[in-house]
Short mmCIF file of C-alpha atoms and ligand atoms in Angstrom, two decimals:
data_model
loop_
_atom_site.label_atom_id
_atom_site.label_comp_id
_atom_site.label_asym_id
_atom_site.label_seq_id
_atom_site.Cartn_x
_atom_site.Cartn_y
_atom_site.Cartn_z
CA MET A 287 -8.13 -3.46 23.33
CA GLN A 288 -11.32 -2.08 23.35
CA PHE A 289 -13.26 -4.39 20.90
CA THR A 290 -13.32 -8.43 20.41
CA ARG A 291 -14.45 -9.90 17.49
CA ALA A 292 -17.97 -10.76 18.96
CA ASP A 293 -18.48 -6.66 18.10
CA PHE A 294 -17.68 -6.76 14.19
CA PRO A 295 -19.65 -8.75 12.32
CA LYS A 296 -19.82 -11.91 11.70
CA ASP A 297 -17.23 -13.93 8.88
CA PHE A 298 -15.75 -9.76 9.28
CA LEU A 299 -11.42 -10.70 8.80
CA PHE A 300 -9.18 -9.43 10.48
CA ALA A 301 -5.24 -9.47 8.92
CA ALA A 302 -1.73 -7.67 8.54
CA ALA A 303 0.05 -6.51 5.54
CA THR A 304 3.65 -6.62 4.65
CA SER A 305 5.28 -6.39 1.45
CA ALA A 306 8.49 -8.25 0.02
CA TYR A 307 11.06 -4.98 -1.12
CA GLN A 308 10.42 -4.03 2.51
CA ILE A 309 10.50 -7.02 4.54
CA GLU A 310 11.67 -10.37 2.14
CA GLY A 311 15.77 -9.14 2.34
CA HIS A 312 16.31 -9.30 -1.59
CA SER A 313 19.89 -10.14 -1.98
CA PHE A 314 18.30 -13.41 -1.61
CA GLY A 315 16.80 -16.20 -3.69
CA GLY A 316 17.72 -14.96 -6.96
CA ALA A 317 15.45 -11.73 -7.44
CA GLY A 318 15.93 -9.18 -9.58
CA ARG A 319 17.97 -5.30 -9.30
CA THR A 320 14.72 -3.39 -8.38
CA HIS A 321 14.98 0.90 -8.99
CA TRP A 322 14.29 1.21 -4.69
CA ASP A 323 17.86 -0.14 -5.06
CA ASP A 324 19.36 2.44 -7.47
CA PHE A 325 17.66 5.40 -5.30
CA ALA A 326 18.43 3.95 -1.88
CA ALA A 327 22.18 3.66 -3.57
CA THR A 328 21.84 7.77 -4.67
CA PRO A 329 23.48 9.90 -1.49
CA GLY A 330 20.66 11.88 -0.48
CA ASN A 331 17.42 9.44 -1.76
CA VAL A 332 17.24 7.12 1.76
CA VAL A 333 18.22 8.20 5.78
CA HIS A 334 21.31 6.06 6.47
CA ALA A 335 21.53 4.69 2.31
CA GLU A 336 19.40 1.53 3.69
CA HIS A 337 18.36 -0.66 1.52
CA GLY A 338 16.22 -3.81 1.69
CA ALA A 339 19.07 -6.43 0.72
CA ILE A 340 18.37 -8.30 3.79
CA ALA A 341 15.31 -6.35 5.76
CA CYS A 342 14.06 -8.37 8.32
CA ASP A 343 15.43 -11.76 6.55
CA HIS A 344 11.90 -13.27 5.57
CA TYR A 345 12.51 -14.90 3.02
CA HIS A 346 14.33 -17.76 5.40
CA ARG A 347 12.29 -16.77 8.10
CA TYR A 348 8.65 -17.02 6.77
CA THR A 349 7.73 -19.89 8.83
CA GLU A 350 8.49 -18.07 12.29
CA ASP A 351 6.10 -15.35 11.19
CA LEU A 352 3.22 -17.09 9.90
CA ASP A 353 2.93 -18.94 13.29
CA LEU A 354 4.19 -15.55 14.68
CA MET A 355 0.29 -14.00 12.54
CA ALA A 356 -1.69 -17.36 13.48
CA ALA A 357 -1.13 -17.14 17.53
CA MET A 358 -2.05 -14.15 16.78
CA GLY A 359 -5.61 -15.34 15.67
CA LEU A 360 -5.81 -13.44 12.65
CA ASP A 361 -7.77 -14.67 9.52
CA ALA A 362 -5.84 -13.36 6.44
CA TYR A 363 -2.19 -11.62 5.41
CA ARG A 364 -2.23 -8.84 2.63
CA PHE A 365 1.78 -9.72 1.29
CA SER A 366 2.96 -8.70 -1.77
CA THR A 367 4.87 -10.33 -5.00
CA SER A 368 8.36 -9.08 -6.49
CA TRP A 369 8.20 -8.31 -9.79
CA ALA A 370 12.04 -8.54 -9.88
CA ARG A 371 11.98 -11.99 -8.14
CA VAL A 372 9.49 -13.30 -10.60
CA MET A 373 11.35 -12.19 -13.48
CA PRO A 374 14.51 -10.92 -12.65
CA GLU A 375 14.34 -8.74 -15.57
CA GLY A 376 10.77 -7.19 -15.78
CA ARG A 377 9.77 -9.44 -19.00
CA GLY A 378 10.91 -12.71 -20.73
CA ALA A 379 13.18 -15.52 -18.33
CA ALA A 380 10.92 -16.52 -14.86
CA ASN A 381 12.84 -17.03 -11.70
CA GLN A 382 12.18 -20.86 -10.69
CA GLU A 383 13.34 -19.23 -7.15
CA GLY A 384 11.05 -17.08 -6.83
CA LEU A 385 8.25 -19.21 -7.93
CA ASP A 386 8.80 -22.00 -5.52
CA PHE A 387 9.02 -18.97 -2.77
CA TYR A 388 5.95 -17.51 -3.52
CA ASP A 389 4.47 -21.18 -3.76
CA ARG A 390 5.83 -22.20 -0.27
CA LEU A 391 4.65 -19.22 1.08
CA VAL A 392 1.53 -19.56 -0.27
CA ASP A 393 0.83 -23.28 1.25
CA ALA A 394 2.58 -22.25 4.38
CA MET A 395 -0.03 -19.61 5.09
CA LEU A 396 -3.46 -21.95 3.82
CA GLU A 397 -1.67 -24.70 6.24
CA ARG A 398 -2.23 -21.60 8.91
CA ASN A 399 -5.14 -20.78 8.53
CA LEU A 400 -4.61 -17.21 6.84
CA LYS A 401 -6.52 -16.35 3.64
CA PRO A 402 -4.15 -15.40 1.73
CA MET A 403 -4.64 -11.11 0.52
CA ALA A 404 -1.56 -10.81 -2.42
CA THR A 405 -1.03 -7.53 -3.73
CA LEU A 406 1.79 -7.80 -7.56
CA TYR A 407 3.52 -4.10 -7.13
CA HIS A 408 4.10 -2.53 -4.25
CA TRP A 409 6.98 0.10 -5.82
CA GLU A 410 10.10 -2.43 -6.52
CA LEU A 411 10.05 -2.01 -10.16
CA PRO A 412 12.75 -4.03 -12.08
CA SER A 413 15.76 -2.04 -13.01
CA ALA A 414 16.06 -3.34 -16.24
CA LEU A 415 11.97 -2.32 -16.64
CA ALA A 416 13.49 0.87 -15.30
CA ASP A 417 16.29 1.30 -18.08
CA LEU A 418 13.22 1.61 -20.14
CA GLY A 419 11.53 4.50 -18.54
CA GLY A 420 9.17 2.96 -16.28
CA TRP A 421 6.10 3.75 -15.14
CA ARG A 422 6.65 6.36 -18.11
CA ASN A 423 6.99 3.78 -20.82
CA PRO A 424 3.02 3.40 -22.10
CA ASP A 425 4.75 -0.92 -23.05
CA LEU A 426 4.61 -1.01 -18.93
CA PRO A 427 0.50 -1.35 -18.66
CA LYS A 428 1.65 -4.41 -20.94
CA TRP A 429 4.55 -5.85 -19.22
CA PHE A 430 2.74 -5.61 -15.60
CA GLY A 431 0.16 -8.20 -17.41
CA GLU A 432 2.66 -10.38 -18.37
CA TYR A 433 4.37 -10.53 -14.75
CA THR A 434 0.48 -11.50 -13.45
CA ARG A 435 -0.10 -14.13 -15.72
CA VAL A 436 3.60 -15.34 -15.07
CA ILE A 437 2.92 -15.09 -10.72
CA MET A 438 -0.57 -16.62 -10.77
CA ASP A 439 -0.71 -18.98 -13.31
CA ARG A 440 1.69 -20.43 -10.61
CA ILE A 441 -0.31 -19.46 -7.42
CA GLY A 442 -3.31 -18.30 -8.68
CA ASP A 443 -5.36 -21.03 -7.71
CA ARG A 444 -4.84 -20.08 -3.94
CA MET A 445 -5.81 -16.51 -3.64
CA PHE A 446 -8.30 -15.06 -0.82
CA SER A 447 -8.26 -12.03 -3.38
CA VAL A 448 -5.94 -9.80 -5.10
CA ALA A 449 -4.78 -6.59 -6.27
CA PRO A 450 -2.48 -5.64 -8.57
CA ILE A 451 -1.25 -2.39 -7.80
CA ASN A 452 -1.01 -1.20 -4.13
CA GLU A 453 -1.44 2.98 -3.58
CA PRO A 454 -0.94 4.68 -7.15
CA TRP A 455 -0.65 8.05 -5.73
CA CYS A 456 2.92 6.82 -4.83
CA VAL A 457 3.62 4.99 -7.56
CA GLY A 458 2.37 8.14 -9.71
CA TRP A 459 2.64 11.41 -7.34
CA LEU A 460 5.24 10.95 -4.45
CA SER A 461 6.97 8.63 -6.53
CA HIS A 462 7.85 11.87 -9.39
CA PHE A 463 6.69 14.76 -8.63
CA LEU A 464 7.39 15.34 -4.91
CA GLY A 465 10.87 12.88 -5.56
CA HIS A 466 9.72 11.24 -2.18
CA HIS A 467 10.02 7.23 -3.49
CA ALA A 468 11.76 5.72 -6.12
CA PRO A 469 12.68 6.53 -8.94
CA GLY A 470 13.08 9.24 -7.51
CA LEU A 471 11.90 12.55 -10.25
CA ARG A 472 9.75 15.56 -10.12
CA ASP A 473 8.81 16.35 -13.48
CA ILE A 474 5.21 16.81 -14.12
CA ARG A 475 4.66 15.07 -17.41
CA ALA A 476 7.00 11.77 -16.13
CA THR A 477 3.92 12.13 -13.27
CA ALA A 478 1.59 12.58 -15.96
CA HIS A 479 2.07 9.54 -17.77
CA ALA A 480 2.61 7.68 -14.12
CA MET A 481 -0.82 8.44 -12.76
CA HIS A 482 -2.52 6.69 -15.43
CA HIS A 483 -0.16 3.84 -16.57
CA VAL A 484 -0.15 3.16 -13.38
CA LEU A 485 -4.22 2.68 -14.33
CA CYS A 486 -3.62 1.20 -17.64
CA ALA A 487 -1.14 -1.55 -15.95
CA HIS A 488 -4.72 -2.41 -13.20
CA GLY A 489 -6.10 -2.15 -15.65
CA ARG A 490 -4.21 -4.94 -18.46
CA ALA A 491 -4.02 -7.02 -14.48
CA VAL A 492 -7.47 -7.61 -14.28
CA GLU A 493 -8.29 -9.18 -17.70
CA VAL A 494 -5.30 -11.30 -17.02
CA LEU A 495 -6.48 -12.92 -13.72
CA ARG A 496 -10.20 -12.58 -14.84
CA ASP A 497 -8.77 -14.88 -17.58
CA LEU A 498 -7.10 -17.05 -15.48
CA ASP A 499 -10.28 -17.65 -12.88
CA VAL A 500 -8.29 -15.99 -9.97
CA ALA A 501 -11.48 -15.09 -7.55
CA ASN A 502 -11.96 -11.57 -5.72
CA VAL A 503 -10.01 -8.58 -7.69
CA GLY A 504 -9.46 -5.94 -5.95
CA ALA A 505 -7.75 -2.11 -5.33
CA VAL A 506 -6.45 -0.75 -2.62
CA CYS A 507 -5.64 3.08 -2.58
CA ASN A 508 -4.12 5.21 -0.34
CA PHE A 509 -6.20 8.61 1.36
CA GLU A 510 -5.64 11.65 3.31
CA TYR A 511 -8.08 13.56 4.66
CA ALA A 512 -7.18 17.36 3.56
CA HIS A 513 -8.01 20.27 5.80
CA PRO A 514 -7.67 23.75 4.43
CA ALA A 515 -5.65 25.51 6.41
CA THR A 516 -7.26 27.97 6.75
CA ASP A 517 -10.75 29.78 5.92
CA SER A 518 -9.41 31.70 3.80
CA ALA A 519 -11.31 30.86 -0.52
CA ALA A 520 -7.42 30.23 -1.72
CA ASP A 521 -6.60 27.48 0.95
CA LYS A 522 -9.86 25.46 0.51
CA GLU A 523 -8.77 25.65 -2.88
CA ALA A 524 -5.71 24.22 -2.28
CA ALA A 525 -7.09 21.46 0.00
CA ALA A 526 -9.59 20.83 -3.08
CA LEU A 527 -6.81 19.94 -5.19
CA TYR A 528 -4.71 17.95 -2.78
CA ASP A 529 -7.94 15.96 -2.80
CA GLY A 530 -7.97 15.79 -5.93
CA TYR A 531 -4.78 14.04 -6.51
CA TYR A 532 -4.19 12.45 -3.61
CA ASN A 533 -8.40 11.33 -3.04
CA ARG A 534 -10.24 12.10 -6.43
CA PHE A 535 -8.20 11.10 -8.94
CA PHE A 536 -7.74 7.28 -9.18
CA LEU A 537 -11.26 6.93 -8.14
CA GLY A 538 -11.87 8.74 -10.50
CA GLY A 539 -10.03 6.10 -12.92
CA LEU A 540 -11.62 2.70 -11.76
CA PHE A 541 -15.19 4.11 -10.48
CA LYS A 542 -16.34 6.73 -12.52
CA GLY A 543 -13.82 6.24 -15.87
CA ALA A 544 -13.48 10.10 -15.88
CA TYR A 545 -10.48 11.90 -14.05
CA PRO A 546 -11.38 14.95 -11.47
CA ASP A 547 -11.87 18.38 -13.40
CA ASN A 548 -9.11 20.63 -11.06
CA VAL A 549 -6.60 18.27 -11.25
CA MET A 550 -6.62 18.26 -14.93
CA ALA A 551 -6.48 21.46 -14.74
CA GLY A 552 -2.78 21.19 -14.02
CA LEU A 553 -1.69 17.96 -15.46
CA GLU A 554 -3.82 17.85 -18.84
CA PRO A 555 -1.06 19.26 -21.11
CA HIS A 556 1.08 16.37 -20.07
CA MET A 557 -0.64 13.88 -19.90
CA PRO A 558 0.22 11.28 -23.01
CA LYS A 559 -1.83 10.97 -25.90
CA GLY A 560 -4.71 8.91 -26.51
CA TRP A 561 -5.33 8.77 -22.44
CA GLN A 562 -9.02 9.77 -22.80
CA ASP A 563 -9.96 6.00 -24.35
CA ASP A 564 -7.71 3.77 -21.51
CA PHE A 565 -11.07 4.59 -19.49
CA ALA A 566 -12.51 1.09 -20.65
CA LEU A 567 -9.24 -0.44 -20.20
CA ILE A 568 -8.88 0.77 -16.69
CA GLY A 569 -12.66 1.01 -15.26
CA GLN A 570 -13.52 -2.49 -15.19
CA LYS A 571 -15.58 -4.06 -13.34
CA LEU A 572 -14.33 -5.34 -9.50
CA ASP A 573 -14.82 -6.79 -6.63
CA TRP A 574 -14.04 -4.87 -2.79
CA LEU A 575 -11.99 -1.63 -2.74
CA GLY A 576 -9.38 -1.51 -0.40
CA LEU A 577 -7.91 1.78 1.86
CA ASN A 578 -4.81 2.41 3.44
CA TYR A 579 -5.46 4.89 5.89
CA TYR A 580 -2.92 7.29 7.99
CA THR A 581 -3.55 10.69 8.75
CA CYS A 582 -4.70 14.21 7.31
CA LYS A 583 -2.98 16.90 5.99
CA ARG A 584 -3.23 20.90 6.46
CA VAL A 585 -3.17 22.56 3.49
CA ALA A 586 -2.21 25.92 2.39
CA ALA A 587 -2.47 28.09 -1.18
CA THR A 588 1.23 29.66 -2.56
CA ASP A 589 2.12 31.51 -4.92
CA GLY A 590 4.17 29.51 -8.19
CA ALA A 591 3.82 26.70 -10.24
CA TRP A 592 0.27 25.28 -9.65
CA PRO A 593 -0.69 23.26 -8.14
CA ALA A 594 0.52 25.98 -5.67
CA HIS A 595 0.68 24.57 -2.64
CA GLU A 596 1.65 23.45 0.92
CA GLU A 597 1.44 21.14 3.64
CA VAL A 598 1.20 22.86 7.11
CA ALA A 599 2.03 21.20 10.93
CA GLY A 600 -1.07 20.86 12.72
CA PRO A 601 -1.78 21.03 15.79
CA LEU A 602 -3.37 16.80 16.40
CA PRO A 603 -0.77 14.28 18.73
CA LYS A 604 2.07 13.20 16.03
CA THR A 605 3.24 10.21 15.18
CA GLN A 606 7.15 8.98 14.77
CA MET A 607 6.40 9.76 11.68
CA GLY A 608 4.79 13.09 12.24
CA TRP A 609 1.91 11.90 10.73
CA GLU A 610 -1.30 14.12 12.76
CA ILE A 611 -3.71 11.26 14.54
CA TYR A 612 -7.04 11.66 13.53
CA PRO A 613 -8.60 8.84 13.23
CA GLU A 614 -12.41 10.39 11.96
CA GLY A 615 -10.32 10.50 8.52
CA LEU A 616 -10.93 7.04 8.44
CA HIS A 617 -14.03 7.74 9.01
CA HIS A 618 -15.38 10.04 6.59
CA PHE A 619 -13.66 7.69 3.87
CA LEU A 620 -15.89 4.84 4.46
CA GLY A 621 -18.06 6.59 4.21
CA TRP A 622 -17.49 8.88 0.37
CA VAL A 623 -15.94 5.67 -0.25
CA ASP A 624 -19.17 3.29 -0.33
CA ALA A 625 -21.39 6.65 -0.99
CA ASN A 626 -20.34 7.93 -4.25
CA TYR A 627 -18.32 5.28 -5.67
CA THR A 628 -17.97 1.77 -4.51
CA LYS A 629 -21.83 1.96 -3.59
CA GLY A 630 -22.52 -0.95 -2.01
CA LEU A 631 -18.89 -4.03 -3.18
CA PRO A 632 -17.31 -4.74 0.20
CA LEU A 633 -15.04 -2.65 2.01
CA TYR A 634 -11.18 -3.63 3.24
CA VAL A 635 -9.27 -1.32 4.92
CA THR A 636 -5.80 -2.77 3.94
CA GLU A 637 -3.67 -0.69 5.87
CA ASN A 638 -3.69 1.28 9.05
CA GLY A 639 -1.44 1.99 12.65
CA MET A 640 1.00 3.59 12.85
CA ALA A 641 5.35 4.38 13.86
CA ASN A 642 6.57 4.74 16.58
CA PRO A 643 9.73 4.49 18.62
CA ASP A 644 9.18 1.40 19.94
CA GLN A 645 12.11 -1.08 22.41
CA PRO A 646 10.61 -4.79 22.32
CA ASP A 647 10.96 -4.26 27.01
CA VAL A 648 8.11 -1.12 26.49
CA PRO A 649 5.30 -1.66 25.95
CA ASP A 650 4.13 0.43 23.08
CA ALA A 651 0.67 1.76 24.80
CA ALA A 652 0.93 4.65 22.05
CA ARG A 653 0.11 2.45 19.32
CA ILE A 654 -2.80 0.12 21.28
CA ASP A 655 -4.05 3.83 22.04
CA TYR A 656 -4.20 4.94 17.74
CA LEU A 657 -5.93 1.06 17.25
CA ASN A 658 -8.73 1.28 19.74
CA GLN A 659 -9.72 4.68 18.06
CA HIS A 660 -9.59 4.37 14.23
CA LEU A 661 -11.10 0.61 15.12
CA ALA A 662 -14.01 2.82 16.42
CA ALA A 663 -14.18 4.39 13.27
CA ALA A 664 -14.65 1.62 11.29
CA ARG A 665 -16.86 0.05 14.27
CA GLN A 666 -18.52 3.38 12.95
CA ALA A 667 -19.07 3.27 9.70
CA ILE A 668 -20.56 -0.39 10.26
CA ALA A 669 -22.55 1.03 12.02
CA ASP A 670 -24.05 3.63 9.71
CA GLY A 671 -24.25 0.98 7.48
CA VAL A 672 -20.63 -0.03 5.26
CA PRO A 673 -19.99 -2.82 4.35
CA LEU A 674 -16.98 -2.99 5.82
CA ALA A 675 -15.71 -6.68 5.41
CA GLY A 676 -12.18 -6.83 7.22
CA TYR A 677 -9.45 -4.59 8.81
CA THR A 678 -5.88 -4.89 8.04
CA PHE A 679 -2.54 -4.36 10.53
CA TRP A 680 -0.14 -2.53 9.21
CA SER A 681 2.47 -4.08 9.72
CA LEU A 682 3.48 -7.50 10.99
CA LEU A 683 6.66 -6.26 11.53
CA ASP A 684 9.23 -3.59 11.73
CA ASN A 685 10.29 -2.92 9.00
CA TYR A 686 12.32 -1.35 6.09
CA GLU A 687 10.16 2.09 6.15
CA TRP A 688 11.39 2.95 2.38
CA ALA A 689 12.83 6.83 2.59
CA LEU A 690 13.43 6.71 6.25
CA GLY A 691 14.88 3.25 6.21
CA TYR A 692 14.63 1.08 9.01
CA GLU A 693 14.60 3.49 12.12
CA LYS A 694 10.30 4.39 11.57
CA ARG A 695 9.10 0.71 13.32
CA PHE A 696 5.37 0.00 12.67
CA GLY A 697 4.97 -3.08 13.89
CA LEU A 698 2.89 -4.90 15.72
CA ILE A 699 6.15 -7.42 16.37
CA HIS A 700 9.73 -5.51 16.75
CA VAL A 701 12.50 -6.96 14.65
CA ASP A 702 15.83 -6.44 15.83
CA PHE A 703 17.77 -5.71 12.37
CA GLU A 704 21.65 -6.84 14.23
CA THR A 705 19.52 -10.56 15.26
CA LEU A 706 16.98 -10.41 12.85
CA GLU A 707 15.61 -11.80 16.94
CA ARG A 708 11.64 -11.39 16.73
CA THR A 709 10.09 -9.91 19.56
CA PRO A 710 5.45 -9.70 19.77
CA LYS A 711 5.61 -5.79 20.97
CA ALA A 712 2.27 -5.54 23.31
CA SER A 713 -0.10 -3.90 21.01
CA TYR A 714 0.57 -7.65 19.07
CA HIS A 715 -0.38 -9.24 22.89
CA ALA A 716 -3.56 -7.09 22.93
CA LEU A 717 -4.70 -7.78 19.41
CA ALA A 718 -4.24 -11.12 20.06
CA LEU A 719 -6.75 -11.03 23.31
CA ALA A 720 -9.18 -9.69 21.97
CA LEU A 721 -9.98 -11.70 18.18
CA LYS A 722 -9.86 -13.96 20.76
CA ALA A 723 -11.83 -13.15 22.88
C1 FCB B 1274 2.00 3.33 3.37
C2 FCB B 1274 2.12 2.23 2.25
C3 FCB B 1274 3.58 0.46 3.14
C4 FCB B 1274 4.23 2.14 3.94
C5 FCB B 1274 3.42 2.62 4.80
C6 FCB B 1274 3.92 3.03 6.21
O1 FCB B 1274 1.40 4.14 2.21
O2 FCB B 1274 1.12 0.75 1.36
O3 FCB B 1274 4.51 0.28 2.49
O4 FCB B 1274 5.36 2.32 3.51
O5 FCB B 1274 2.47 3.41 4.01
#
C-alpha cells in the first residue's frame, strides 16, 4: 500500500465492514423470514435466485473471521444485527438464540481488541412486517424502536458506536422506486413514504439509544457523485436532481430539518400526512456521521415522468460492478458534508471498496490500487482539515451481494462458496503490512 498508519492522525481507526444477511447464514439459529428471502424467491429479482440461507456461514465461523481481522491489524469491526434474527416476527417475542449469538460475537470482538461498530438495520426486514406494508407503514418507526431496545438492552453496554440504519437511500429509493432491492416496488407513493419513514425510524432509534445510555450514536448514508452527461442545462438540472434525492435528501432531514426543493417538486404530493412535523424526531443530535462511497454516475435528461432522467456510461475504468472508479468523489463528499451539514462532527468512511472477479491464487492488484487511490483522497481531506476519524473497508469477506448474488466479490478475503474456505487476498496482506508498520 502507499500508506502506513503514520500517515494518518493518531487514534485514526481502520475497520472492515460486513452485514448480517450478507454473511451470517440466515437459516441458522432460529432467525425469522425476511423480505430478502421473499424477494430472492421471486424469479428475475436476484442472479441465479441466490439468497442468504448459508451465505458465508459466519454464524458458525465467526471466531475464524474475527481472528483474521485481528491478524490484519484492524481496530474496529462494523457489523450489523438482523432484526429477524433478534425478533423473528419483527415484533413481540425475542429469539434468545439470536441474542446469545450477538452477545458472543461482541465479546469475541472485545477479546481481540476490535471495537464493535453496530448497525441495527442493513436491509433484511422481517417478512411479518413486510406483510403489514413494511417501510410504507407509519408504525414502522415504533416497531424499529422496540427492536432497538431489545438488541441494545443485550449488547449496548459494549458498543464503540451505533448507527440505526445503513444507507437510507437504498431502503427508500433503490427498493421502492427502482425496484432493485427488496421489496422490489416501483411506486412513487411507496418511495416517498419509505424515504420519510426510514428517517423517522432512525430518529426513534436514536431516542431509544439515548434512553439506554448507549455511547457514540451516528448515522450512515451513501453518496454518489452526479456528473451531468453533457454541459446542457437540462442535463445539469437532471444531475442536480440525482444529487438531491441521493446525496442531499437524507442529510437535509438529519441536519437541516428540510428536504431539498428539487426533490420535493416530485415527491411532495406523495408524502405521508403530517411529514412536516417529524423533523424534531429525525434531526436529533448525533455524535458522528458515516459515509459509504463507491462511485460516480453520469446523468442525462429524458422526456417523460419525473424524475425524467437516465444514467449513461462514463469513460473511467470500471470495477466488476460496472462502477466507475472516481476517488475525487470521496474527497469532494468529505469536505462538502463537513462544510454544509455536519460542521465539525467526526466523520467516518463506513464503506469503501470494489468488486473484482477474484481467484484465490491471483493477486487482486486492482483492489490494492482502488484502495490506495481512495485512501489518498481521504488523506487529502484530512489535510484540508476535515475531521475524518476512521476508514472502513467493504468488505471483510466475499459475500451475498444482494440482487447480484455471490458473483460480485468485494472481500479482502476470498470465500469459496462450496467449501466456505477463507483465503486472504493480496489486498488483505498489503493492508496488514501497512497497518502494522
Ligand atoms: C453498499 C451496501 C453493502 C454492499 C455494498 C457493495 O451499498 O451497504 O451492503 O452491498 O454497497
